[in-house]
Amino acid sequence: MTLNLPTLLTWLRIILIPLFMGIYYLPLTMLSMPDKNLLATGFFVLAAVTDWLDGYLARALNQTSAFGAFLDPVADKLMVAAALVMLVQLDRADPALAAIIIGREITISALREWMAELGARKSVAVSYVGKLKTAAQMAAITALLYDLPLIPGLATRLAGEWLLVIAVVLTLWSMVYYLRQAWPLLSGRAGR
């Protein structure tokens, strides 16, 4: 295992998961709900920034590694899944929408692993729609965690709910895209 700055940032993202979740289990006498929302959002945004930063630094500093390539998507999926589970528990996210996003993440991760075993990982490399999906998820989760008025006249929770619907549409779209890319191998028609 190579420990470099990008990998350390990925580990930081994993460490932040129980921190932003744990905030909501503190008694209200210790921290009010608005303060919990603010602190949890701060941790989540920091984790989301490390998601971008670790990839950027790995490429810029030429510090990519097989372990980092494995750990980074695991950290991303854990972060999103944990946040969605917490939001469902807080009654801020629809369980069906959360299940669609988490289910897609598991499906595409398994597909990528299988494709890598076949030597065809590049056929399911991250696409533009996948990046849009990630941006919509991060924005939705941030708004739903924050759950406080940000702009007068704009209900943050409503904005987060709409962003989550957009994220689900992009989630399904990207899943269909990746499955279509892999279809020749999935159907056994590759090379025919």
mmCIF file of C-alpha atoms in Angstrom:
data_model
loop_
_atom_site.group_PDB
_atom_site.id
_atom_site.type_symbol
_atom_site.label_atom_id
_atom_site.label_comp_id
_atom_site.label_asym_id
_atom_site.label_seq_id
_atom_site.Cartn_x
_atom_site.Cartn_y
_atom_site.Cartn_z
ATOM 1 C CA MET A 1 0.000 0.000 0.000
ATOM 2 C CA THR A 2 1.410 3.332 -1.100
ATOM 3 C CA LEU A 3 0.860 6.193 1.317
ATOM 4 C CA ASN A 4 1.029 9.500 -0.494
ATOM 5 C CA LEU A 5 -0.966 12.720 -0.254
ATOM 6 C CA PRO A 6 -3.794 11.590 -2.582
ATOM 7 C CA THR A 7 -4.204 8.303 -0.686
ATOM 8 C CA LEU A 8 -4.141 10.120 2.660
ATOM 9 C CA LEU A 9 -6.918 12.413 1.413
ATOM 10 C CA THR A 10 -8.953 9.360 0.442
ATOM 11 C CA TRP A 11 -8.444 7.908 3.937
ATOM 12 C CA LEU A 12 -9.516 11.282 5.383
ATOM 13 C CA ARG A 13 -12.750 11.012 3.379
ATOM 14 C CA ILE A 14 -13.415 7.602 4.914
ATOM 15 C CA ILE A 15 -12.673 8.913 8.418
ATOM 16 C CA LEU A 16 -15.086 11.820 7.899
ATOM 17 C CA ILE A 17 -18.011 9.436 7.274
ATOM 18 C CA PRO A 18 -18.580 8.381 10.908
ATOM 19 C CA LEU A 19 -17.894 11.958 12.013
ATOM 20 C CA PHE A 20 -20.655 13.536 9.937
ATOM 21 C CA MET A 21 -23.025 10.697 10.794
ATOM 22 C CA GLY A 22 -22.140 10.688 14.485
ATOM 23 C CA ILE A 23 -23.022 14.345 14.874
ATOM 24 C CA TYR A 24 -26.709 13.456 14.560
ATOM 25 C CA TYR A 25 -26.461 11.044 17.498
ATOM 26 C CA LEU A 26 -25.265 13.723 19.902
ATOM 27 C CA PRO A 27 -27.904 14.826 22.412
ATOM 28 C CA LEU A 28 -29.741 18.059 21.624
ATOM 29 C CA THR A 29 -28.479 19.431 24.953
ATOM 30 C CA MET A 30 -24.994 19.188 23.497
ATOM 31 C CA LEU A 31 -25.713 20.469 19.993
ATOM 32 C CA SER A 32 -28.926 21.918 18.548
ATOM 33 C CA MET A 33 -30.313 20.470 15.313
ATOM 34 C CA PRO A 34 -29.344 23.564 13.279
ATOM 35 C CA ASP A 35 -25.793 23.262 14.657
ATOM 36 C CA LYS A 36 -25.767 19.524 13.875
ATOM 37 C CA ASN A 37 -26.888 20.306 10.323
ATOM 38 C CA LEU A 38 -24.194 22.938 9.887
ATOM 39 C CA LEU A 39 -21.400 20.761 11.295
ATOM 40 C CA ALA A 40 -22.460 17.618 9.399
ATOM 41 C CA THR A 41 -22.692 19.630 6.178
ATOM 42 C CA GLY A 42 -19.219 21.028 6.782
ATOM 43 C CA PHE A 43 -17.772 17.537 7.221
ATOM 44 C CA PHE A 44 -19.614 16.261 4.160
ATOM 45 C CA VAL A 45 -18.457 19.184 1.989
ATOM 46 C CA LEU A 46 -14.878 18.652 3.206
ATOM 47 C CA ALA A 47 -15.172 14.973 2.257
ATOM 48 C CA ALA A 48 -16.584 15.914 -1.163
ATOM 49 C CA VAL A 49 -13.715 18.354 -1.755
ATOM 50 C CA THR A 50 -11.175 15.639 -0.911
ATOM 51 C CA ASP A 51 -12.900 13.469 -3.541
ATOM 52 C CA TRP A 52 -11.998 15.993 -6.206
ATOM 53 C CA LEU A 53 -8.633 16.957 -4.705
ATOM 54 C CA ASP A 54 -7.198 13.458 -4.309
ATOM 55 C CA GLY A 55 -7.778 12.647 -7.977
ATOM 56 C CA TYR A 56 -6.390 15.978 -9.107
ATOM 57 C CA LEU A 57 -3.266 15.623 -6.949
ATOM 58 C CA ALA A 58 -2.708 11.990 -7.950
ATOM 59 C CA ARG A 59 -2.558 13.051 -11.598
ATOM 60 C CA ALA A 60 -0.720 16.357 -11.059
ATOM 61 C CA LEU A 61 1.937 14.818 -8.788
ATOM 62 C CA ASN A 62 2.069 11.569 -10.761
ATOM 63 C CA GLN A 63 1.174 9.673 -7.583
ATOM 64 C CA THR A 64 -1.413 7.296 -8.946
ATOM 65 C CA SER A 65 -1.377 3.792 -7.526
ATOM 66 C CA ALA A 66 -3.378 0.595 -7.864
ATOM 67 C CA PHE A 67 -4.379 0.869 -4.208
ATOM 68 C CA GLY A 68 -5.505 4.479 -4.653
ATOM 69 C CA ALA A 69 -7.504 3.506 -7.748
ATOM 70 C CA PHE A 70 -9.218 0.834 -5.641
ATOM 71 C CA LEU A 71 -9.769 2.923 -2.480
ATOM 72 C CA ASP A 72 -11.048 6.131 -4.105
ATOM 73 C CA PRO A 73 -14.300 4.729 -5.536
ATOM 74 C CA VAL A 74 -14.871 2.697 -2.357
ATOM 75 C CA ALA A 75 -14.603 5.902 -0.301
ATOM 76 C CA ASP A 76 -16.978 7.679 -2.700
ATOM 77 C CA LYS A 77 -19.603 4.948 -2.505
ATOM 78 C CA LEU A 78 -19.350 4.702 1.284
ATOM 79 C CA MET A 79 -19.691 8.468 1.653
ATOM 80 C CA VAL A 80 -22.772 8.707 -0.569
ATOM 81 C CA ALA A 81 -24.445 5.599 0.878
ATOM 82 C CA ALA A 82 -23.844 6.673 4.485
ATOM 83 C CA ALA A 83 -25.192 10.164 3.808
ATOM 84 C CA LEU A 84 -28.294 8.821 2.067
ATOM 85 C CA VAL A 85 -29.010 6.359 4.892
ATOM 86 C CA MET A 86 -28.666 9.194 7.408
ATOM 87 C CA LEU A 87 -30.961 11.426 5.334
ATOM 88 C CA VAL A 88 -33.581 8.675 5.137
ATOM 89 C CA GLN A 89 -33.342 8.255 8.908
ATOM 90 C CA LEU A 90 -33.773 12.017 9.341
ATOM 91 C CA ASP A 91 -36.821 11.824 7.018
ATOM 92 C CA ARG A 92 -35.213 14.210 4.544
ATOM 93 C CA ALA A 93 -34.782 11.766 1.646
ATOM 94 C CA ASP A 94 -37.213 9.346 0.062
ATOM 95 C CA PRO A 95 -36.111 5.757 0.808
ATOM 96 C CA ALA A 96 -36.880 4.646 -2.764
ATOM 97 C CA LEU A 97 -34.636 7.342 -4.241
ATOM 98 C CA ALA A 98 -31.843 6.444 -1.822
ATOM 99 C CA ALA A 99 -32.236 2.748 -2.696
ATOM 100 C CA ILE A 100 -31.997 3.503 -6.427
ATOM 101 C CA ILE A 101 -28.775 5.461 -5.973
ATOM 102 C CA ILE A 102 -27.184 2.920 -3.626
ATOM 103 C CA GLY A 103 -28.321 0.013 -5.814
ATOM 104 C CA ARG A 104 -26.834 1.608 -8.910
ATOM 105 C CA GLU A 105 -23.535 2.220 -7.120
ATOM 106 C CA ILE A 106 -23.313 -1.455 -6.114
ATOM 107 C CA THR A 107 -24.325 -2.645 -9.596
ATOM 108 C CA ILE A 108 -21.832 -0.486 -11.477
ATOM 109 C CA SER A 109 -19.035 -1.281 -9.001
ATOM 110 C CA ALA A 110 -19.650 -4.992 -9.539
ATOM 111 C CA LEU A 111 -19.815 -4.451 -13.307
ATOM 112 C CA ARG A 112 -16.488 -2.585 -13.287
ATOM 113 C CA GLU A 113 -14.864 -5.335 -11.235
ATOM 114 C CA TRP A 114 -16.142 -8.008 -13.605
ATOM 115 C CA MET A 115 -15.082 -6.015 -16.672
ATOM 116 C CA ALA A 116 -11.619 -5.528 -15.161
ATOM 117 C CA GLU A 117 -11.300 -9.302 -14.753
ATOM 118 C CA LEU A 118 -12.096 -9.632 -18.461
ATOM 119 C CA GLY A 119 -9.515 -6.972 -19.321
ATOM 120 C CA ALA A 120 -12.193 -4.567 -20.547
ATOM 121 C CA ARG A 121 -12.372 -2.033 -17.707
ATOM 122 C CA LYS A 122 -11.963 0.895 -20.111
ATOM 123 C CA SER A 123 -15.330 0.096 -21.687
ATOM 124 C CA VAL A 124 -16.984 1.165 -18.414
ATOM 125 C CA ALA A 125 -14.664 4.059 -17.569
ATOM 126 C CA VAL A 126 -16.237 7.102 -15.912
ATOM 127 C CA SER A 127 -18.306 9.068 -18.397
ATOM 128 C CA TYR A 128 -19.460 12.675 -18.542
ATOM 129 C CA VAL A 129 -22.969 11.666 -17.417
ATOM 130 C CA GLY A 130 -21.374 9.843 -14.478
ATOM 131 C CA LYS A 131 -19.617 13.048 -13.469
ATOM 132 C CA LEU A 132 -22.895 14.994 -13.746
ATOM 133 C CA LYS A 133 -24.577 12.320 -11.597
ATOM 134 C CA THR A 134 -21.891 12.704 -8.936
ATOM 135 C CA ALA A 135 -22.223 16.500 -8.936
ATOM 136 C CA ALA A 136 -26.022 16.286 -8.593
ATOM 137 C CA GLN A 137 -25.719 13.744 -5.761
ATOM 138 C CA MET A 138 -23.214 15.870 -3.855
ATOM 139 C CA ALA A 139 -25.331 19.019 -4.276
ATOM 140 C CA ALA A 140 -28.525 17.192 -3.227
ATOM 141 C CA ILE A 141 -26.933 15.593 -0.176
ATOM 142 C CA THR A 142 -25.334 18.889 0.854
ATOM 143 C CA ALA A 143 -28.661 20.748 0.632
ATOM 144 C CA LEU A 144 -30.533 18.003 2.502
ATOM 145 C CA LEU A 145 -27.937 17.811 5.267
ATOM 146 C CA TYR A 146 -27.846 21.594 5.640
ATOM 147 C CA ASP A 147 -31.651 21.866 5.777
ATOM 148 C CA LEU A 148 -31.504 25.515 6.858
ATOM 149 C CA PRO A 149 -32.564 28.639 4.952
ATOM 150 C CA LEU A 150 -29.710 29.701 2.710
ATOM 151 C CA ILE A 151 -31.285 32.137 0.287
ATOM 152 C CA PRO A 152 -34.443 34.032 1.267
ATOM 153 C CA GLY A 153 -37.414 32.500 -0.518
ATOM 154 C CA LEU A 154 -35.598 29.260 -1.372
ATOM 155 C CA ALA A 155 -36.381 26.256 0.799
ATOM 156 C CA THR A 156 -33.124 24.348 1.057
ATOM 157 C CA ARG A 157 -34.871 21.030 1.678
ATOM 158 C CA LEU A 158 -37.101 21.471 -1.374
ATOM 159 C CA ALA A 159 -34.055 22.327 -3.496
ATOM 160 C CA GLY A 160 -32.293 19.247 -2.107
ATOM 161 C CA GLU A 161 -35.294 17.052 -2.867
ATOM 162 C CA TRP A 162 -35.403 18.268 -6.478
ATOM 163 C CA LEU A 163 -31.654 17.834 -6.825
ATOM 164 C CA LEU A 164 -32.028 14.287 -5.500
ATOM 165 C CA VAL A 165 -34.655 13.543 -8.160
ATOM 166 C CA ILE A 166 -32.280 14.941 -10.801
ATOM 167 C CA ALA A 167 -29.485 12.801 -9.310
ATOM 168 C CA VAL A 168 -31.695 9.706 -9.571
ATOM 169 C CA VAL A 169 -32.493 10.440 -13.233
ATOM 170 C CA LEU A 170 -28.782 10.884 -13.949
ATOM 171 C CA THR A 171 -28.037 7.774 -11.873
ATOM 172 C CA LEU A 172 -30.364 5.656 -14.008
ATOM 173 C CA TRP A 173 -29.134 7.283 -17.218
ATOM 174 C CA SER A 174 -25.493 6.582 -16.336
ATOM 175 C CA MET A 175 -26.323 2.999 -15.349
ATOM 176 C CA VAL A 176 -27.989 2.394 -18.699
ATOM 177 C CA TYR A 177 -24.969 3.980 -20.418
ATOM 178 C CA TYR A 178 -22.497 1.704 -18.606
ATOM 179 C CA LEU A 179 -24.612 -1.399 -19.166
ATOM 180 C CA ARG A 180 -24.856 -0.586 -22.888
ATOM 181 C CA GLN A 181 -21.078 -0.161 -23.031
ATOM 182 C CA ALA A 182 -20.620 -3.567 -21.398
ATOM 183 C CA TRP A 183 -23.466 -5.289 -23.270
ATOM 184 C CA PRO A 184 -21.284 -7.015 -25.886
ATOM 185 C CA LEU A 185 -19.391 -8.824 -23.120
ATOM 186 C CA LEU A 186 -22.469 -9.296 -20.933
ATOM 187 C CA SER A 187 -24.343 -10.934 -23.786
ATOM 188 C CA GLY A 188 -21.386 -13.012 -24.933
ATOM 189 C CA ARG A 189 -21.291 -11.276 -28.327
ATOM 190 C CA ALA A 190 -17.863 -9.647 -27.995
ATOM 191 C CA GLY A 191 -15.665 -10.306 -30.979
ATOM 192 C CA ARG A 192 -18.446 -11.906 -33.094
#
